Short mmCIF file of C-alpha atoms in Angstrom, two decimals:
data_model
loop_
_atom_site.label_atom_id
_atom_site.label_comp_id
_atom_site.label_asym_id
_atom_site.label_seq_id
_atom_site.Cartn_x
_atom_site.Cartn_y
_atom_site.Cartn_z
CA MET A 1 2.72 61.69 -13.08
CA SER A 2 2.25 59.19 -15.92
CA ARG A 3 -0.34 59.65 -18.61
CA GLY A 4 -3.64 58.09 -17.59
CA LEU A 5 -2.87 58.14 -13.89
CA PRO A 6 -5.19 61.05 -12.88
CA ALA A 7 -8.29 59.23 -14.17
CA ARG A 8 -7.33 56.06 -12.36
CA ARG A 9 -6.60 57.97 -9.18
CA ALA A 10 -10.04 59.58 -9.39
CA ALA A 11 -11.61 56.13 -9.79
CA TYR A 12 -9.59 54.92 -6.80
CA ASP A 13 -10.83 57.88 -4.70
CA ALA A 14 -14.41 56.98 -5.59
CA LEU A 15 -13.85 53.42 -4.37
CA VAL A 16 -12.47 54.75 -1.09
CA ALA A 17 -15.54 56.94 -0.61
CA VAL A 18 -17.85 53.97 -1.22
CA GLU A 19 -15.94 51.39 0.81
CA GLU A 20 -14.69 53.49 3.70
CA GLY A 21 -17.09 56.44 3.67
CA ASP A 22 -20.20 54.33 3.03
CA ALA A 23 -21.18 56.69 0.19
CA TYR A 24 -23.47 55.55 -2.59
CA SER A 25 -21.63 55.15 -5.88
CA ASN A 26 -24.01 57.40 -7.84
CA LEU A 27 -23.04 60.24 -5.50
CA ALA A 28 -19.38 59.39 -4.88
CA VAL A 29 -18.29 58.91 -8.48
CA PRO A 30 -19.38 62.33 -9.86
CA VAL A 31 -17.63 64.04 -6.95
CA ALA A 32 -14.42 62.05 -7.42
CA VAL A 33 -14.13 62.79 -11.15
CA ALA A 34 -15.32 66.41 -11.09
CA ASP A 35 -11.87 68.00 -10.98
CA LEU A 36 -10.52 66.16 -14.02
CA PRO A 37 -10.23 68.86 -16.69
CA ASP A 38 -10.78 66.62 -19.71
CA ALA A 39 -14.25 65.21 -20.43
CA ARG A 40 -12.74 61.99 -21.78
CA ASP A 41 -10.82 61.48 -18.56
CA ARG A 42 -13.98 62.08 -16.52
CA ALA A 43 -15.84 59.52 -18.62
CA PHE A 44 -13.03 56.98 -18.33
CA ALA A 45 -12.66 57.48 -14.58
CA SER A 46 -16.42 57.09 -14.14
CA PHE A 47 -16.35 53.89 -16.18
CA LEU A 48 -13.50 52.48 -14.09
CA ALA A 49 -15.18 53.36 -10.80
CA TYR A 50 -18.69 52.15 -11.58
CA GLU A 51 -17.58 48.97 -13.33
CA THR A 52 -14.99 48.07 -10.71
CA ILE A 53 -17.71 48.37 -8.07
CA ARG A 54 -20.21 46.46 -10.20
CA TRP A 55 -17.87 43.55 -10.95
CA THR A 56 -16.28 43.32 -7.50
CA GLY A 57 -17.16 39.66 -6.94
CA THR A 58 -15.94 38.58 -10.37
CA LEU A 59 -12.74 40.61 -10.09
CA ASP A 60 -11.94 39.13 -6.69
CA TRP A 61 -12.55 35.63 -8.02
CA ALA A 62 -10.25 36.23 -11.01
CA LEU A 63 -7.54 37.72 -8.80
CA SER A 64 -7.78 34.77 -6.44
CA GLN A 65 -6.84 32.48 -9.33
CA VAL A 66 -3.49 34.20 -9.86
CA SER A 67 -2.50 35.66 -6.48
CA LYS A 68 -0.39 33.70 -4.01
CA ARG A 69 -1.93 35.76 -1.20
CA PRO A 70 -5.62 35.34 -0.33
CA VAL A 71 -7.56 38.28 -1.72
CA GLU A 72 -9.43 38.82 1.54
CA ARG A 73 -6.14 39.37 3.38
CA LEU A 74 -4.71 41.99 1.04
CA ASP A 75 -4.18 45.56 2.15
CA PRO A 76 -7.31 47.55 1.10
CA ALA A 77 -5.29 49.97 -1.04
CA VAL A 78 -3.57 47.12 -2.86
CA LEU A 79 -6.85 45.31 -3.44
CA ARG A 80 -8.50 48.42 -4.88
CA VAL A 81 -5.63 48.93 -7.31
CA LEU A 82 -5.72 45.27 -8.31
CA ARG A 83 -9.46 45.46 -8.89
CA ILE A 84 -9.09 48.53 -11.10
CA GLY A 85 -6.33 46.79 -13.06
CA ALA A 86 -8.28 43.54 -13.34
CA LEU A 87 -11.35 45.41 -14.54
CA GLN A 88 -9.32 46.85 -17.39
CA LEU A 89 -7.98 43.41 -18.31
CA LEU A 90 -11.35 41.66 -18.15
CA LYS A 91 -13.89 44.30 -19.16
CA SER A 92 -12.26 47.01 -21.28
CA ASP A 93 -10.28 47.58 -24.45
CA VAL A 94 -7.32 49.06 -22.57
CA PRO A 95 -4.17 47.27 -23.80
CA PRO A 96 -2.97 44.78 -21.16
CA ARG A 97 0.43 46.41 -20.83
CA ALA A 98 -1.16 49.82 -20.17
CA ALA A 99 -3.54 48.29 -17.62
CA VAL A 100 -0.63 46.74 -15.73
CA ASP A 101 1.79 49.65 -15.96
CA THR A 102 -0.72 52.27 -14.84
CA SER A 103 -1.76 50.07 -11.94
CA VAL A 104 1.86 49.88 -10.84
CA ASP A 105 2.09 53.67 -11.13
CA LEU A 106 -1.10 54.01 -9.11
CA ILE A 107 0.05 51.88 -6.18
CA ARG A 108 3.41 53.66 -6.16
CA SER A 109 1.59 56.99 -5.86
CA LEU A 110 -0.42 55.75 -2.90
CA VAL A 111 2.09 54.12 -0.55
CA GLY A 112 5.11 55.28 1.35
CA ARG A 113 8.65 54.85 0.07
CA SER A 114 9.41 51.94 2.39
CA LYS A 115 6.63 49.81 0.86
CA ARG A 116 6.74 51.13 -2.66
CA GLU A 117 9.00 48.58 -4.31
CA ALA A 118 7.48 45.53 -2.64
CA LEU A 119 3.88 46.47 -3.32
CA SER A 120 4.46 47.70 -6.86
CA GLY A 121 6.24 44.42 -7.59
CA PHE A 122 3.32 42.46 -6.17
CA VAL A 123 0.74 44.40 -8.20
CA ASN A 124 2.84 43.99 -11.32
CA GLY A 125 3.19 40.24 -10.80
CA VAL A 126 -0.47 39.55 -10.05
CA LEU A 127 -1.81 41.55 -12.98
CA ARG A 128 0.73 40.15 -15.43
CA ASN A 129 -0.27 36.65 -14.32
CA LEU A 130 -3.91 37.52 -14.83
CA GLY A 131 -3.19 38.95 -18.27
CA ARG A 132 -1.48 35.71 -19.28
CA ARG A 133 -4.38 33.57 -18.01
CA LEU A 134 -7.34 35.47 -19.41
CA ASP A 135 -8.19 32.67 -21.85
CA ASP A 136 -7.91 29.78 -19.39
CA LEU A 137 -9.48 30.97 -16.15
CA PRO A 138 -11.48 28.10 -14.55
CA TRP A 139 -14.96 29.58 -14.88
CA PRO A 140 -17.72 27.51 -13.23
CA ASP A 141 -19.62 25.22 -15.55
CA PRO A 142 -22.80 26.96 -16.75
CA VAL A 143 -24.85 23.75 -16.35
CA GLN A 144 -23.34 21.89 -13.41
CA GLN A 145 -22.53 25.06 -11.44
CA ARG A 146 -25.30 27.30 -12.71
CA ILE A 147 -25.60 29.62 -9.70
CA GLU A 148 -21.85 30.14 -9.35
CA HIS A 149 -21.53 30.70 -13.10
CA LEU A 150 -24.33 33.27 -13.24
CA ALA A 151 -22.98 35.03 -10.16
CA LEU A 152 -19.65 35.63 -11.93
CA VAL A 153 -20.91 36.43 -15.42
CA THR A 154 -23.68 38.78 -14.23
CA ALA A 155 -21.81 40.38 -11.29
CA HIS A 156 -24.21 39.46 -8.47
CA PRO A 157 -23.79 37.62 -5.17
CA ALA A 158 -24.96 34.01 -5.43
CA TRP A 159 -27.87 34.52 -3.03
CA GLN A 160 -29.27 37.29 -5.25
CA VAL A 161 -28.97 35.04 -8.30
CA GLU A 162 -31.02 32.43 -6.46
CA GLU A 163 -33.65 35.04 -5.53
CA VAL A 164 -34.08 36.22 -9.12
CA LEU A 165 -34.24 32.70 -10.52
CA ALA A 166 -36.84 31.78 -7.89
CA ARG A 167 -39.04 34.69 -8.97
CA LEU A 168 -38.53 34.58 -12.75
CA GLY A 169 -37.40 31.05 -13.50
CA PRO A 170 -34.24 29.69 -15.16
CA ASP A 171 -35.04 31.06 -18.60
CA GLU A 172 -35.95 34.69 -17.81
CA GLY A 173 -33.87 35.16 -14.67
CA PRO A 174 -30.49 35.51 -16.43
CA ALA A 175 -31.90 38.27 -18.66
CA ALA A 176 -32.99 40.24 -15.59
CA LEU A 177 -29.58 39.84 -13.98
CA ALA A 178 -27.81 40.95 -17.15
CA ALA A 179 -30.08 43.98 -17.59
CA ASP A 180 -29.29 45.01 -14.02
CA ASN A 181 -25.85 45.97 -15.38
CA ASP A 182 -27.10 48.18 -18.22
CA ASN A 183 -26.46 51.91 -18.18
CA PRO A 184 -29.82 53.46 -17.21
CA GLY A 185 -29.07 56.84 -18.74
CA VAL A 186 -31.12 59.84 -17.64
CA THR A 187 -34.89 59.99 -17.35
CA LEU A 188 -36.72 63.26 -16.79
CA ARG A 189 -40.25 63.97 -15.64
CA ALA A 190 -41.87 66.75 -17.65
CA THR A 191 -43.64 69.11 -15.27
CA ALA A 192 -45.54 70.77 -18.12
CA ASP A 193 -45.77 69.71 -21.80
CA ARG A 194 -43.87 66.47 -22.41
CA ASP A 195 -43.85 66.79 -26.19
CA ALA A 196 -42.43 70.30 -25.92
CA LEU A 197 -39.72 69.03 -23.58
CA VAL A 198 -38.78 66.28 -26.04
CA GLU A 199 -38.44 68.84 -28.84
CA GLU A 200 -36.45 71.21 -26.64
CA LEU A 201 -33.96 68.49 -25.80
CA ARG A 202 -33.66 67.32 -29.38
CA ALA A 203 -32.96 70.89 -30.46
CA VAL A 204 -29.77 70.87 -28.36
CA GLY A 205 -28.60 67.51 -29.71
CA ILE A 206 -30.01 65.15 -27.07
CA ASP A 207 -31.64 61.98 -28.37
CA ALA A 208 -34.80 62.39 -26.28
CA THR A 209 -37.77 60.03 -26.54
CA PRO A 210 -41.08 59.80 -24.65
CA GLY A 211 -41.28 57.10 -22.00
CA SER A 212 -43.61 54.16 -22.57
CA LEU A 213 -44.67 53.40 -19.00
CA THR A 214 -45.89 56.79 -17.74
CA ALA A 215 -47.39 59.94 -19.20
CA ASP A 216 -44.66 62.42 -18.19
CA ALA A 217 -41.42 60.47 -18.70
CA VAL A 218 -38.74 61.52 -21.17
CA HIS A 219 -35.69 59.36 -21.76
CA ALA A 220 -32.61 61.48 -22.39
CA PRO A 221 -29.73 58.98 -22.19
CA SER A 222 -26.92 61.31 -23.22
CA ALA A 223 -28.00 64.28 -21.12
CA ASP A 224 -26.18 65.83 -18.18
CA PRO A 225 -29.01 67.14 -15.97
CA ARG A 226 -26.67 69.65 -14.33
CA THR A 227 -26.40 71.53 -17.63
CA LEU A 228 -30.06 71.50 -18.68
CA ALA A 229 -32.04 74.73 -18.53
CA CYS A 230 -35.30 72.77 -18.24
CA VAL A 231 -34.10 71.20 -14.99
CA GLU A 232 -32.71 74.44 -13.59
CA GLN A 233 -35.95 76.26 -14.39
CA GLY A 234 -38.24 73.55 -13.00
CA ARG A 235 -39.79 72.41 -16.28
CA ALA A 236 -38.29 68.97 -15.75
CA ALA A 237 -37.13 66.90 -12.82
CA VAL A 238 -34.69 63.99 -12.77
CA GLN A 239 -36.74 60.94 -11.85
CA ASP A 240 -36.64 57.29 -12.86
CA GLU A 241 -39.76 56.17 -14.68
CA ALA A 242 -40.37 53.53 -12.01
CA SER A 243 -40.77 56.30 -9.45
CA MET A 244 -43.21 58.08 -11.76
CA PHE A 245 -45.17 54.84 -12.07
CA VAL A 246 -45.46 54.68 -8.27
CA VAL A 247 -46.93 58.18 -8.16
CA GLU A 248 -49.33 57.51 -11.04
CA SER A 249 -50.50 54.39 -9.18
CA CYS A 250 -51.67 56.71 -6.39
CA GLU A 251 -54.27 58.18 -8.78
CA VAL A 252 -54.21 61.55 -7.05
CA SER A 253 -57.02 63.89 -8.06
CA PRO A 254 -56.87 67.71 -7.83
CA GLY A 255 -57.84 68.77 -4.34
CA ALA A 256 -56.93 65.46 -2.71
CA ARG A 257 -55.43 65.09 0.76
CA VAL A 258 -52.25 63.09 0.33
CA LEU A 259 -49.72 61.69 2.82
CA ASP A 260 -46.23 60.62 1.75
CA LEU A 261 -44.53 58.50 4.38
CA CYS A 262 -40.75 57.88 4.31
CA ALA A 263 -40.73 60.82 1.90
CA GLY A 264 -37.06 61.70 1.47
CA PRO A 265 -35.46 62.80 -0.78
CA GLY A 266 -38.71 64.21 -2.16
CA GLY A 267 -39.00 63.45 -5.86
CA LYS A 268 -42.23 61.49 -5.45
CA THR A 269 -43.54 64.05 -2.92
CA ALA A 270 -43.17 66.92 -5.36
CA HIS A 271 -44.83 64.86 -8.08
CA LEU A 272 -47.77 64.09 -5.76
CA ALA A 273 -48.11 67.79 -4.92
CA ALA A 274 -48.20 68.70 -8.59
CA LEU A 275 -51.08 66.28 -9.12
CA ALA A 276 -53.00 67.42 -6.02
CA GLY A 277 -52.70 71.04 -7.13
CA ALA A 278 -53.22 74.21 -5.14
CA ALA A 279 -56.58 72.99 -3.86
CA GLY A 280 -55.07 69.84 -2.42
CA LYS A 281 -52.86 69.19 0.56
CA VAL A 282 -49.73 67.05 0.57
CA VAL A 283 -48.08 66.13 3.86
CA ALA A 284 -44.64 64.51 3.91
CA VAL A 285 -43.17 62.62 6.86
CA GLU A 286 -39.47 61.77 6.95
CA LEU A 287 -37.52 60.29 9.85
CA HIS A 288 -34.16 61.89 9.10
CA PRO A 289 -33.86 65.71 9.30
CA HIS A 290 -31.38 66.01 6.43
CA ARG A 291 -33.69 64.03 4.14
CA ALA A 292 -36.67 66.10 5.28
CA ALA A 293 -34.70 69.17 4.18
CA LEU A 294 -34.26 67.55 0.75
CA VAL A 295 -38.04 67.15 0.50
CA GLU A 296 -38.48 70.85 1.17
CA GLU A 297 -35.82 71.69 -1.42
CA ALA A 298 -37.44 69.47 -4.05
CA ALA A 299 -40.85 71.08 -3.48
CA ALA A 300 -39.39 74.60 -3.62
CA ARG A 301 -37.42 73.86 -6.78
CA LEU A 302 -40.57 72.71 -8.57
CA GLY A 303 -42.83 75.36 -7.09
CA VAL A 304 -45.28 73.09 -5.26
CA GLY A 305 -46.59 73.26 -1.72
CA VAL A 306 -45.75 70.47 0.74
CA GLU A 307 -46.11 70.35 4.52
CA VAL A 308 -43.02 68.54 5.80
CA HIS A 309 -42.68 66.85 9.20
CA VAL A 310 -39.69 65.13 10.75
CA GLY A 311 -41.13 62.05 12.35
CA ASP A 312 -41.43 58.26 12.49
CA ALA A 313 -43.77 56.76 9.91
CA HIS A 314 -44.91 54.24 12.55
CA ASP A 315 -46.48 57.09 14.51
CA PRO A 316 -46.55 60.25 12.37
CA PRO A 317 -47.89 63.58 13.61
CA VAL A 318 -51.09 63.42 11.56
CA GLU A 319 -54.73 62.56 12.14
CA ALA A 320 -55.82 58.94 11.64
CA ALA A 321 -58.12 57.96 8.77
CA SER A 322 -57.91 61.45 7.27
CA PHE A 323 -56.14 61.05 3.91
CA ASP A 324 -57.55 60.22 0.51
CA VAL A 325 -54.22 58.74 -0.56
CA VAL A 326 -51.27 57.46 1.44
CA LEU A 327 -47.99 56.52 -0.22
CA LEU A 328 -45.65 54.26 1.73
CA ASP A 329 -42.38 54.10 -0.20
CA ALA A 330 -40.84 51.87 2.44
CA PRO A 331 -37.18 51.40 3.37
CA CYS A 332 -35.92 48.26 1.64
CA THR A 333 -32.81 46.45 0.42
CA ASP A 334 -32.75 48.74 -2.65
CA LEU A 335 -31.66 45.89 -4.93
CA GLY A 336 -33.79 47.33 -7.72
CA THR A 337 -31.39 50.28 -8.05
CA GLY A 338 -28.53 48.09 -9.27
CA ARG A 339 -28.15 49.79 -12.65
CA ARG A 340 -27.28 53.17 -11.13
CA ARG A 341 -26.01 52.08 -7.68
CA PRO A 342 -24.08 48.83 -8.19
CA ASP A 343 -22.51 49.05 -4.73
CA VAL A 344 -25.88 48.18 -3.16
CA ARG A 345 -25.72 44.56 -4.29
CA TRP A 346 -22.47 44.05 -2.35
CA ARG A 347 -23.70 45.90 0.76
CA ARG A 348 -26.69 43.62 1.29
CA THR A 349 -26.89 40.13 2.76
CA ALA A 350 -29.67 37.57 2.70
CA ALA A 351 -30.33 38.34 6.37
CA ASP A 352 -31.07 41.97 5.46
CA VAL A 353 -34.11 40.86 3.46
CA GLY A 354 -35.88 39.39 6.47
CA ARG A 355 -35.14 42.42 8.62
CA ALA A 356 -36.41 44.78 5.93
CA ALA A 357 -39.59 42.76 5.39
CA ALA A 358 -40.41 42.81 9.11
CA GLN A 359 -40.10 46.60 9.16
CA GLN A 360 -42.18 46.91 5.99
CA ARG A 361 -45.02 44.86 7.45
CA SER A 362 -45.03 47.06 10.53
CA LEU A 363 -45.03 50.25 8.47
CA LEU A 364 -47.83 48.99 6.23
CA ALA A 365 -50.04 48.37 9.25
CA ALA A 366 -49.31 51.87 10.54
CA ALA A 367 -49.96 53.44 7.14
CA GLY A 368 -53.30 51.66 6.84
CA ARG A 369 -54.61 53.47 9.89
CA LEU A 370 -54.12 56.83 8.18
CA VAL A 371 -56.27 56.26 5.07
CA ARG A 372 -59.93 57.25 5.13
CA PRO A 373 -62.44 54.48 4.38
CA GLY A 374 -62.55 54.07 0.61
CA GLY A 375 -59.18 55.78 0.23
CA ARG A 376 -56.09 54.39 -1.47
CA LEU A 377 -52.85 53.12 0.06
CA VAL A 378 -49.91 52.52 -2.26
CA TYR A 379 -46.98 50.43 -1.03
CA SER A 380 -43.74 50.56 -2.98
CA VAL A 381 -40.19 49.29 -2.59
CA CYS A 382 -37.26 49.50 -4.98
CA THR A 383 -36.38 45.84 -4.79
CA TRP A 384 -37.45 42.45 -6.10
CA THR A 385 -37.04 39.96 -3.27
CA ARG A 386 -40.18 37.96 -2.63
CA ALA A 387 -40.24 38.66 1.10
CA GLU A 388 -40.28 42.44 0.58
CA THR A 389 -42.81 42.43 -2.25
CA VAL A 390 -45.52 39.79 -2.56
CA GLY A 391 -44.64 38.53 0.92
CA VAL A 392 -45.59 41.88 2.46
CA VAL A 393 -48.78 42.02 0.42
CA GLU A 394 -49.80 38.55 1.59
CA SER A 395 -49.39 39.62 5.22
CA ALA A 396 -51.31 42.92 4.88
CA PRO A 397 -53.53 43.66 7.92
CA GLU A 398 -57.31 43.39 7.92
CA GLY A 399 -59.01 46.49 6.61
CA LEU A 400 -56.73 46.79 3.59
CA ALA A 401 -58.13 45.20 0.43
CA HIS A 402 -55.43 44.37 -2.11
CA ARG A 403 -56.42 45.67 -5.54
CA SER A 404 -53.33 45.25 -7.74
CA SER A 405 -49.57 44.70 -7.79
CA ARG A 406 -46.82 45.05 -10.31
CA GLN A 407 -43.12 44.25 -10.24
CA LEU A 408 -41.06 46.34 -12.65
CA TRP A 409 -37.91 44.78 -14.09
CA PRO A 410 -35.04 46.44 -15.97
CA HIS A 411 -35.07 43.83 -18.77
CA ILE A 412 -38.80 44.32 -19.39
CA ASP A 413 -39.60 47.89 -18.40
CA ASP A 414 -36.17 49.60 -18.73
CA THR A 415 -36.62 51.05 -15.24
CA ASP A 416 -35.42 50.45 -11.72
CA GLY A 417 -36.69 47.19 -10.24
CA MET A 418 -39.60 48.75 -8.36
CA PHE A 419 -42.53 46.87 -6.80
CA VAL A 420 -45.90 48.61 -6.40
CA ALA A 421 -49.01 47.35 -4.62
CA VAL A 422 -52.33 49.20 -4.36
CA PHE A 423 -54.77 48.73 -1.47
CA GLU A 424 -58.19 50.17 -0.71
CA ALA A 425 -58.99 51.01 2.89
CA GLU A 426 -62.17 49.25 3.96
CA GLY A 427 -61.99 50.63 7.48
CA VAL A 428 -59.41 51.28 10.15
CA ALA A 429 -56.56 48.80 9.57
CA GLY A 430 -54.57 47.07 12.30
#
């Protein structure tokens, strides 16, 4: 086995898990690289996997410029190897010869003897052609072909580029798309004293800083949560600051009755329970049993009480108009998670937005019936399409008074692209 091949094979295995196993990249990549004994190899394999997934559209476009065979007709194994090789040529400091030679070694390790010579020769030829043409690829004109250009240089499908530009305009939109590719690092929620947690992390060499958006957030970009005593002992929980902002928007008081709909995997639920305290009551409803189990695990790990039900948020097993606060963290296109789950952008289509928005409107109407008069309903989605955000707010049912909304953006808030809207229940909605 040639030097450098194990890391590339681990990256390849992660791509298989995402493409064929429908796994999310933030779960598939750590599993695929875990058995590599060297930390540098694990880091390199992770880089190859995440960035190959992130830049899929751009890599396929570049390969199409130098391959005699249409990219969409290539054998999946060959295409994955070519993408990994092209990523190294376009987006890394790996020497071109090493990028090509290890890609040839990788395809040879994956295919049977009868195909080995032909496919390794094809991979070698395509990547060598790409290496020779790096400086003269026919990139779309940034003015005349603005959408196509931004799609390739920011690694997003063209329809998502159009969505972001429509919401933010031609000047700010490109910054949001670029920031969607930044490494988000690790953010922790302090369950006790945030300042003490910051000092604890700094004492072990982690460059920890307090978050700026919420009261409990700690940014720890270089940390591995699996090795932190504060996480193991429940003094901190891994949670993006956008999710913390959603919970803070609920304004839960000690003793409150709180309902969390679509609750899995439970990070927000546990946070709500901590705010409600022992005198309060937090009920979680989750459609999928395995995600309901994750809610229970999250609550147990952090030592808070939550009543968990498996059920449909359209008709949950709870009493109407009986909760002080209802959180509806609705199913969505998840496009706001692009920094940590780049595969999502390639899984979604423009048609998915309309389907998601229709479900969100239905869920919002159902959630409104569960809030007591004068209570608070918080609607959140981890996305930025207009239809799923302000579009849902504009179609809110009677009985829900819209009080405030905020769209978080990675280039402004350094968080996931979460949307949060707050309503007050004026009566029974729907």
